[in-house]
Amino acid sequence: MPELLAPAGNFEKLQAAVLYGADAVYLSGRMFGMRAAADNFSIDELRLAVDYAHEHHVRVYLTVNVMPREHEYPLLREYFSELKSISIDALIIADLGVLALAKEMLPHVAIHISTQANVVSAETCRAYKALGASRIVLARELTMEEIKRIRDAVPDVELEAFIHGSMCISYSGRCLLSNFFTGRDANRGMCTQPCRWNYSLRGHYELIEEKRPDMPISIEEVHGEAFFMSSRDTCMIEHVPALMESGIDSFKIEGRMKSAYYAAVVTNTYRMAMDAYAAGNYVYDPAWERELDSVSHRPYHTGYYFDQPTEQANVTEYPGYLRENAYLAIVRSYDEETGVALLQQRNKYSCGDAVELLTPGSIGRPFVAGEMWNEEHEPIEAVPHPQMKYYMKMPFPVKPGDILRAAVD
Ligand code: SF4
């Protein structure tokens, strides 16, 4: 059974991914990992995160996948020294210098080669294996057939592939658009995503970003708009059987900067599909698609798995995210005798609202929000305050970690 690998941008997201079925999680420390805007983990938080994950038999991979400059190596040495006391299962690395230092300072930690290294061939897999890597996170630009050929050619290297989440219009992050427009380096986790900004046409061929009239780009307008580079999100939920038969060892979900709700729902949905296939009773359930539609995302596509972008454009005219179904609360505890749960608020809602309960291993279960009380046991009509703890009468038993959300249309 391949591994289901989920993003963990902070401790809450880590807990969601673990509870909802991840076999492994990937996360960053405060330094040297991509996704600078995610909360990320200090050394002490990292230790707690690894302990928590290991208690739940979930592996932890730490991203160190920036390309450090010369002057950053002393700091990287310090960082690796601190990591010696933490039982990380693997480091995700993109740069040869970082790889060499990891082999020298953390020789017992497995090395995974990041998608930032853009590995697209069996030859490159072998070269990285010879340097000590046990796994390759393949470039997102490969087709399913190409992945299978690599699998056959290098059976002794683990292969990991992105199966869900944001894509990049550039070559797996190797892009200077963000540097060009804002000075923030996409290759150092700070991409401002200029490929998704709103551009208008000046004259016939000049494209102007709305806030940067002095930086024109030559391009053509279609139907009055020109969102010409915003890629769709990958979604392979309809192709889990093909993935399971592909020889990929690890199915990776993108999204460390997304919400804990996103980590829970996406992990849970692929877990259900993978388990159904492994149990031999796989039937595609359209409700899985509905689950994935309930999280924040751009229009979905199968990325490069079956099409080249030249044959079926993998870009969206829709510039922003399709809205996330409101994540209302998380269950903290449940009293079986009274049928009352203690919850913690994430978004406002009221008695009588149509809601759903999401629990690991199943799709959302609809019901109408019933009686509620504050922590002083006084009746309340709504839960207005973020993080507020309150009690609610539940129509069926629930468990800590279950998620209450607005009903999905
Ligand atoms: S600007 Fe767009 S294409 Fe460039 S790295 Fe960022 S997400 Fe990728």
mmCIF file with all atom_site columns, C-alpha atoms in Angstrom, residues 257-408:
data_model
loop_
_atom_site.group_PDB
_atom_site.id
_atom_site.type_symbol
_atom_site.label_atom_id
_atom_site.label_alt_id
_atom_site.label_comp_id
_atom_site.label_asym_id
_atom_site.label_entity_id
_atom_site.label_seq_id
_atom_site.pdbx_PDB_ins_code
_atom_site.Cartn_x
_atom_site.Cartn_y
_atom_site.Cartn_z
_atom_site.occupancy
_atom_site.B_iso_or_equiv
_atom_site.pdbx_formal_charge
_atom_site.auth_seq_id
_atom_site.auth_comp_id
_atom_site.auth_asym_id
_atom_site.auth_atom_id
_atom_site.pdbx_PDB_model_num
ATOM 1   C CA . MET A 1 257 ? -0.303  26.967 3.877   1.00 0.00 ? 257 MET A CA 1
ATOM 2   C CA . LYS A 1 258 ? -3.887  25.745 3.653   1.00 0.00 ? 258 LYS A CA 1
ATOM 3   C CA . SER A 1 259 ? -6.161  25.334 6.700   1.00 0.00 ? 259 SER A CA 1
ATOM 4   C CA . ALA A 1 260 ? -6.372  22.459 9.194   1.00 0.00 ? 260 ALA A CA 1
ATOM 5   C CA . TYR A 1 261 ? -9.799  21.795 7.657   1.00 0.00 ? 261 TYR A CA 1
ATOM 6   C CA . TYR A 1 262 ? -8.108  21.368 4.265   1.00 0.00 ? 262 TYR A CA 1
ATOM 7   C CA . ALA A 1 263 ? -5.530  18.941 5.731   1.00 0.00 ? 263 ALA A CA 1
ATOM 8   C CA . ALA A 1 264 ? -8.311  16.911 7.390   1.00 0.00 ? 264 ALA A CA 1
ATOM 9   C CA . VAL A 1 265 ? -10.694 16.753 4.425   1.00 0.00 ? 265 VAL A CA 1
ATOM 10  C CA . VAL A 1 266 ? -8.171  16.039 1.681   1.00 0.00 ? 266 VAL A CA 1
ATOM 11  C CA . THR A 1 267 ? -6.289  13.441 3.742   1.00 0.00 ? 267 THR A CA 1
ATOM 12  C CA . ASN A 1 268 ? -9.567  11.794 4.776   1.00 0.00 ? 268 ASN A CA 1
ATOM 13  C CA . THR A 1 269 ? -10.895 11.631 1.212   1.00 0.00 ? 269 THR A CA 1
ATOM 14  C CA . TYR A 1 270 ? -7.805  10.024 -0.344  1.00 0.00 ? 270 TYR A CA 1
ATOM 15  C CA . ARG A 1 271 ? -7.543  7.689  2.687   1.00 0.00 ? 271 ARG A CA 1
ATOM 16  C CA . MET A 1 272 ? -11.089 6.435  2.003   1.00 0.00 ? 272 MET A CA 1
ATOM 17  C CA . ALA A 1 273 ? -10.388 5.899  -1.697  1.00 0.00 ? 273 ALA A CA 1
ATOM 18  C CA . MET A 1 274 ? -7.027  4.182  -1.090  1.00 0.00 ? 274 MET A CA 1
ATOM 19  C CA . ASP A 1 275 ? -8.461  1.912  1.631   1.00 0.00 ? 275 ASP A CA 1
ATOM 20  C CA . ALA A 1 276 ? -11.407 0.960  -0.587  1.00 0.00 ? 276 ALA A CA 1
ATOM 21  C CA . TYR A 1 277 ? -9.015  -0.016 -3.376  1.00 0.00 ? 277 TYR A CA 1
ATOM 22  C CA . ALA A 1 278 ? -6.721  -1.968 -1.027  1.00 0.00 ? 278 ALA A CA 1
ATOM 23  C CA . ALA A 1 279 ? -9.726  -3.823 0.441   1.00 0.00 ? 279 ALA A CA 1
ATOM 24  C CA . GLY A 1 280 ? -10.753 -4.944 -3.062  1.00 0.00 ? 280 GLY A CA 1
ATOM 25  C CA . ASN A 1 281 ? -14.176 -3.267 -2.897  1.00 0.00 ? 281 ASN A CA 1
ATOM 26  C CA . TYR A 1 282 ? -13.361 -0.065 -4.774  1.00 0.00 ? 282 TYR A CA 1
ATOM 27  C CA . VAL A 1 283 ? -16.301 1.732  -6.344  1.00 0.00 ? 283 VAL A CA 1
ATOM 28  C CA . TYR A 1 284 ? -15.788 5.398  -7.181  1.00 0.00 ? 284 TYR A CA 1
ATOM 29  C CA . ASP A 1 285 ? -17.929 7.480  -4.823  1.00 0.00 ? 285 ASP A CA 1
ATOM 30  C CA . PRO A 1 286 ? -18.978 10.889 -6.241  1.00 0.00 ? 286 PRO A CA 1
ATOM 31  C CA . ALA A 1 287 ? -19.226 12.094 -2.627  1.00 0.00 ? 287 ALA A CA 1
ATOM 32  C CA . TRP A 1 288 ? -15.378 12.094 -2.549  1.00 0.00 ? 288 TRP A CA 1
ATOM 33  C CA . GLU A 1 289 ? -15.421 14.807 -5.208  1.00 0.00 ? 289 GLU A CA 1
ATOM 34  C CA . ARG A 1 290 ? -17.977 16.741 -3.166  1.00 0.00 ? 290 ARG A CA 1
ATOM 35  C CA . GLU A 1 291 ? -15.654 16.512 -0.152  1.00 0.00 ? 291 GLU A CA 1
ATOM 36  C CA . LEU A 1 292 ? -12.731 17.914 -2.141  1.00 0.00 ? 292 LEU A CA 1
ATOM 37  C CA . ASP A 1 293 ? -14.973 20.658 -3.523  1.00 0.00 ? 293 ASP A CA 1
ATOM 38  C CA . SER A 1 294 ? -15.668 21.733 0.069   1.00 0.00 ? 294 SER A CA 1
ATOM 39  C CA . VAL A 1 295 ? -12.078 22.954 0.618   1.00 0.00 ? 295 VAL A CA 1
ATOM 40  C CA . SER A 1 296 ? -10.472 26.111 -0.706  1.00 0.00 ? 296 SER A CA 1
ATOM 41  C CA . HIS A 1 297 ? -9.161  25.376 -4.200  1.00 0.00 ? 297 HIS A CA 1
ATOM 42  C CA . ARG A 1 298 ? -8.893  26.543 -7.774  1.00 0.00 ? 298 ARG A CA 1
ATOM 43  C CA . PRO A 1 299 ? -10.713 24.577 -10.472 1.00 0.00 ? 299 PRO A CA 1
ATOM 44  C CA . TYR A 1 300 ? -9.346  21.037 -10.553 1.00 0.00 ? 300 TYR A CA 1
ATOM 45  C CA . HIS A 1 301 ? -7.411  19.222 -13.259 1.00 0.00 ? 301 HIS A CA 1
ATOM 46  C CA . THR A 1 302 ? -5.276  16.093 -13.484 1.00 0.00 ? 302 THR A CA 1
ATOM 47  C CA . GLY A 1 303 ? -2.112  18.102 -14.018 1.00 0.00 ? 303 GLY A CA 1
ATOM 48  C CA . TYR A 1 304 ? 0.425   16.439 -16.274 1.00 0.00 ? 304 TYR A CA 1
ATOM 49  C CA . TYR A 1 305 ? -0.664  12.868 -15.477 1.00 0.00 ? 305 TYR A CA 1
ATOM 50  C CA . PHE A 1 306 ? -2.664  12.390 -18.679 1.00 0.00 ? 306 PHE A CA 1
ATOM 51  C CA . ASP A 1 307 ? -2.297  15.565 -20.774 1.00 0.00 ? 307 ASP A CA 1
ATOM 52  C CA . GLN A 1 308 ? 0.379   17.895 -21.925 1.00 0.00 ? 308 GLN A CA 1
ATOM 53  C CA . PRO A 1 309 ? -0.574  21.518 -21.329 1.00 0.00 ? 309 PRO A CA 1
ATOM 54  C CA . THR A 1 310 ? -0.333  22.147 -25.050 1.00 0.00 ? 310 THR A CA 1
ATOM 55  C CA . GLU A 1 311 ? -3.191  19.670 -25.667 1.00 0.00 ? 311 GLU A CA 1
ATOM 56  C CA . GLN A 1 312 ? -5.551  20.675 -22.880 1.00 0.00 ? 312 GLN A CA 1
ATOM 57  C CA . ALA A 1 313 ? -4.838  24.013 -21.264 1.00 0.00 ? 313 ALA A CA 1
ATOM 58  C CA . ASN A 1 314 ? -4.128  23.486 -17.612 1.00 0.00 ? 314 ASN A CA 1
ATOM 59  C CA . VAL A 1 315 ? -4.854  27.073 -16.660 1.00 0.00 ? 315 VAL A CA 1
ATOM 60  C CA . THR A 1 316 ? -7.969  28.626 -15.215 1.00 0.00 ? 316 THR A CA 1
ATOM 61  C CA . GLU A 1 317 ? -9.758  31.803 -16.237 1.00 0.00 ? 317 GLU A CA 1
ATOM 62  C CA . TYR A 1 318 ? -11.007 31.960 -12.634 1.00 0.00 ? 318 TYR A CA 1
ATOM 63  C CA . PRO A 1 319 ? -8.420  34.056 -10.811 1.00 0.00 ? 319 PRO A CA 1
ATOM 64  C CA . GLY A 1 320 ? -9.139  33.302 -7.135  1.00 0.00 ? 320 GLY A CA 1
ATOM 65  C CA . TYR A 1 321 ? -9.972  30.337 -4.948  1.00 0.00 ? 321 TYR A CA 1
ATOM 66  C CA . LEU A 1 322 ? -13.347 28.590 -4.922  1.00 0.00 ? 322 LEU A CA 1
ATOM 67  C CA . ARG A 1 323 ? -14.518 29.216 -1.384  1.00 0.00 ? 323 ARG A CA 1
ATOM 68  C CA . GLU A 1 324 ? -13.997 26.769 1.416   1.00 0.00 ? 324 GLU A CA 1
ATOM 69  C CA . ASN A 1 325 ? -16.999 25.304 3.116   1.00 0.00 ? 325 ASN A CA 1
ATOM 70  C CA . ALA A 1 326 ? -17.100 27.010 6.506   1.00 0.00 ? 326 ALA A CA 1
ATOM 71  C CA . TYR A 1 327 ? -15.156 25.132 9.154   1.00 0.00 ? 327 TYR A CA 1
ATOM 72  C CA . LEU A 1 328 ? -17.365 25.836 12.186  1.00 0.00 ? 328 LEU A CA 1
ATOM 73  C CA . ALA A 1 329 ? -15.861 23.961 15.114  1.00 0.00 ? 329 ALA A CA 1
ATOM 74  C CA . ILE A 1 330 ? -13.796 21.021 16.319  1.00 0.00 ? 330 ILE A CA 1
ATOM 75  C CA . VAL A 1 331 ? -15.003 18.485 18.887  1.00 0.00 ? 331 VAL A CA 1
ATOM 76  C CA . ARG A 1 332 ? -12.834 18.478 22.033  1.00 0.00 ? 332 ARG A CA 1
ATOM 77  C CA . SER A 1 333 ? -14.715 15.880 24.083  1.00 0.00 ? 333 SER A CA 1
ATOM 78  C CA . TYR A 1 334 ? -18.009 14.009 24.237  1.00 0.00 ? 334 TYR A CA 1
ATOM 79  C CA . ASP A 1 335 ? -20.154 12.752 27.114  1.00 0.00 ? 335 ASP A CA 1
ATOM 80  C CA . GLU A 1 336 ? -21.812 9.484  26.069  1.00 0.00 ? 336 GLU A CA 1
ATOM 81  C CA . GLU A 1 337 ? -24.349 9.595  28.891  1.00 0.00 ? 337 GLU A CA 1
ATOM 82  C CA . THR A 1 338 ? -25.763 13.041 28.078  1.00 0.00 ? 338 THR A CA 1
ATOM 83  C CA . GLY A 1 339 ? -24.987 13.079 24.322  1.00 0.00 ? 339 GLY A CA 1
ATOM 84  C CA . VAL A 1 340 ? -23.409 16.533 24.792  1.00 0.00 ? 340 VAL A CA 1
ATOM 85  C CA . ALA A 1 341 ? -20.108 17.492 23.124  1.00 0.00 ? 341 ALA A CA 1
ATOM 86  C CA . LEU A 1 342 ? -17.601 20.152 24.116  1.00 0.00 ? 342 LEU A CA 1
ATOM 87  C CA . LEU A 1 343 ? -16.602 22.054 20.951  1.00 0.00 ? 343 LEU A CA 1
ATOM 88  C CA . GLN A 1 344 ? -14.236 24.883 20.066  1.00 0.00 ? 344 GLN A CA 1
ATOM 89  C CA . GLN A 1 345 ? -15.408 27.501 17.590  1.00 0.00 ? 345 GLN A CA 1
ATOM 90  C CA . ARG A 1 346 ? -13.649 28.243 14.294  1.00 0.00 ? 346 ARG A CA 1
ATOM 91  C CA . ASN A 1 347 ? -16.432 30.194 12.528  1.00 0.00 ? 347 ASN A CA 1
ATOM 92  C CA . LYS A 1 348 ? -19.711 31.734 13.644  1.00 0.00 ? 348 LYS A CA 1
ATOM 93  C CA . TYR A 1 349 ? -23.011 29.814 13.411  1.00 0.00 ? 349 TYR A CA 1
ATOM 94  C CA . SER A 1 350 ? -26.370 29.558 15.224  1.00 0.00 ? 350 SER A CA 1
ATOM 95  C CA . CYS A 1 351 ? -28.868 27.042 16.584  1.00 0.00 ? 351 CYS A CA 1
ATOM 96  C CA . GLY A 1 352 ? -31.038 25.748 13.744  1.00 0.00 ? 352 GLY A CA 1
ATOM 97  C CA . ASP A 1 353 ? -28.318 26.089 11.043  1.00 0.00 ? 353 ASP A CA 1
ATOM 98  C CA . ALA A 1 354 ? -27.812 23.194 8.634   1.00 0.00 ? 354 ALA A CA 1
ATOM 99  C CA . VAL A 1 355 ? -24.439 21.681 9.540   1.00 0.00 ? 355 VAL A CA 1
ATOM 100 C CA . GLU A 1 356 ? -22.441 18.491 8.943   1.00 0.00 ? 356 GLU A CA 1
ATOM 101 C CA . LEU A 1 357 ? -20.140 16.389 11.068  1.00 0.00 ? 357 LEU A CA 1
ATOM 102 C CA . LEU A 1 358 ? -16.946 15.082 9.509   1.00 0.00 ? 358 LEU A CA 1
ATOM 103 C CA . THR A 1 359 ? -15.282 12.119 11.180  1.00 0.00 ? 359 THR A CA 1
ATOM 104 C CA . PRO A 1 360 ? -12.206 10.149 10.029  1.00 0.00 ? 360 PRO A CA 1
ATOM 105 C CA . GLY A 1 361 ? -13.095 7.492  7.464   1.00 0.00 ? 361 GLY A CA 1
ATOM 106 C CA . SER A 1 362 ? -16.436 8.880  6.327   1.00 0.00 ? 362 SER A CA 1
ATOM 107 C CA . ILE A 1 363 ? -18.042 11.713 4.393   1.00 0.00 ? 363 ILE A CA 1
ATOM 108 C CA . GLY A 1 364 ? -19.939 14.575 6.065   1.00 0.00 ? 364 GLY A CA 1
ATOM 109 C CA . ARG A 1 365 ? -23.062 13.629 8.036   1.00 0.00 ? 365 ARG A CA 1
ATOM 110 C CA . PRO A 1 366 ? -25.785 16.338 7.881   1.00 0.00 ? 366 PRO A CA 1
ATOM 111 C CA . PHE A 1 367 ? -27.909 17.494 10.829  1.00 0.00 ? 367 PHE A CA 1
ATOM 112 C CA . VAL A 1 368 ? -29.426 20.656 12.267  1.00 0.00 ? 368 VAL A CA 1
ATOM 113 C CA . ALA A 1 369 ? -27.451 22.437 15.001  1.00 0.00 ? 369 ALA A CA 1
ATOM 114 C CA . GLY A 1 370 ? -29.318 21.847 18.275  1.00 0.00 ? 370 GLY A CA 1
ATOM 115 C CA . GLU A 1 371 ? -29.220 23.230 21.805  1.00 0.00 ? 371 GLU A CA 1
ATOM 116 C CA . MET A 1 372 ? -26.005 24.985 22.862  1.00 0.00 ? 372 MET A CA 1
ATOM 117 C CA . TRP A 1 373 ? -24.565 26.257 26.148  1.00 0.00 ? 373 TRP A CA 1
ATOM 118 C CA . ASN A 1 374 ? -21.536 28.343 27.050  1.00 0.00 ? 374 ASN A CA 1
ATOM 119 C CA . GLU A 1 375 ? -18.828 27.082 29.410  1.00 0.00 ? 375 GLU A CA 1
ATOM 120 C CA . GLU A 1 376 ? -20.884 28.364 32.357  1.00 0.00 ? 376 GLU A CA 1
ATOM 121 C CA . HIS A 1 377 ? -23.715 26.099 31.125  1.00 0.00 ? 377 HIS A CA 1
ATOM 122 C CA . GLU A 1 378 ? -25.963 29.061 30.188  1.00 0.00 ? 378 GLU A CA 1
ATOM 123 C CA . PRO A 1 379 ? -28.081 28.528 27.024  1.00 0.00 ? 379 PRO A CA 1
ATOM 124 C CA . ILE A 1 380 ? -26.791 30.373 23.917  1.00 0.00 ? 380 ILE A CA 1
ATOM 125 C CA . GLU A 1 381 ? -28.293 30.893 20.462  1.00 0.00 ? 381 GLU A CA 1
ATOM 126 C CA . ALA A 1 382 ? -25.012 31.317 18.580  1.00 0.00 ? 382 ALA A CA 1
ATOM 127 C CA . VAL A 1 383 ? -21.225 30.898 18.996  1.00 0.00 ? 383 VAL A CA 1
ATOM 128 C CA . PRO A 1 384 ? -19.845 34.281 17.974  1.00 0.00 ? 384 PRO A CA 1
ATOM 129 C CA . HIS A 1 385 ? -16.285 34.298 19.321  1.00 0.00 ? 385 HIS A CA 1
ATOM 130 C CA . PRO A 1 386 ? -13.254 32.683 17.644  1.00 0.00 ? 386 PRO A CA 1
ATOM 131 C CA . GLN A 1 387 ? -11.814 29.803 19.703  1.00 0.00 ? 387 GLN A CA 1
ATOM 132 C CA . MET A 1 388 ? -14.811 29.992 22.122  1.00 0.00 ? 388 MET A CA 1
ATOM 133 C CA . LYS A 1 389 ? -15.510 26.696 23.890  1.00 0.00 ? 389 LYS A CA 1
ATOM 134 C CA . TYR A 1 390 ? -19.143 25.681 24.247  1.00 0.00 ? 390 TYR A CA 1
ATOM 135 C CA . TYR A 1 391 ? -21.392 22.647 24.599  1.00 0.00 ? 391 TYR A CA 1
ATOM 136 C CA . MET A 1 392 ? -23.840 21.287 22.037  1.00 0.00 ? 392 MET A CA 1
ATOM 137 C CA . LYS A 1 393 ? -26.373 18.463 22.145  1.00 0.00 ? 393 LYS A CA 1
ATOM 138 C CA . MET A 1 394 ? -25.421 16.015 19.388  1.00 0.00 ? 394 MET A CA 1
ATOM 139 C CA . PRO A 1 395 ? -27.884 13.821 17.469  1.00 0.00 ? 395 PRO A CA 1
ATOM 140 C CA . PHE A 1 396 ? -25.350 10.960 17.360  1.00 0.00 ? 396 PHE A CA 1
ATOM 141 C CA . PRO A 1 397 ? -22.106 10.031 19.164  1.00 0.00 ? 397 PRO A CA 1
ATOM 142 C CA . VAL A 1 398 ? -18.977 12.010 18.187  1.00 0.00 ? 398 VAL A CA 1
ATOM 143 C CA . LYS A 1 399 ? -15.242 11.802 18.939  1.00 0.00 ? 399 LYS A CA 1
ATOM 144 C CA . PRO A 1 400 ? -12.532 14.339 19.805  1.00 0.00 ? 400 PRO A CA 1
ATOM 145 C CA . GLY A 1 401 ? -11.103 15.724 16.560  1.00 0.00 ? 401 GLY A CA 1
ATOM 146 C CA . ASP A 1 402 ? -14.378 15.416 14.628  1.00 0.00 ? 402 ASP A CA 1
ATOM 147 C CA . ILE A 1 403 ? -15.115 18.542 12.612  1.00 0.00 ? 403 ILE A CA 1
ATOM 148 C CA . LEU A 1 404 ? -18.355 20.512 12.469  1.00 0.00 ? 404 LEU A CA 1
ATOM 149 C CA . ARG A 1 405 ? -18.808 22.378 9.199   1.00 0.00 ? 405 ARG A CA 1
ATOM 150 C CA . ALA A 1 406 ? -21.553 24.232 7.321   1.00 0.00 ? 406 ALA A CA 1
ATOM 151 C CA . ALA A 1 407 ? -23.666 21.927 5.156   1.00 0.00 ? 407 ALA A CA 1
ATOM 152 C CA . VAL A 1 408 ? -22.175 21.297 1.699   1.00 0.00 ? 408 VAL A CA 1
#
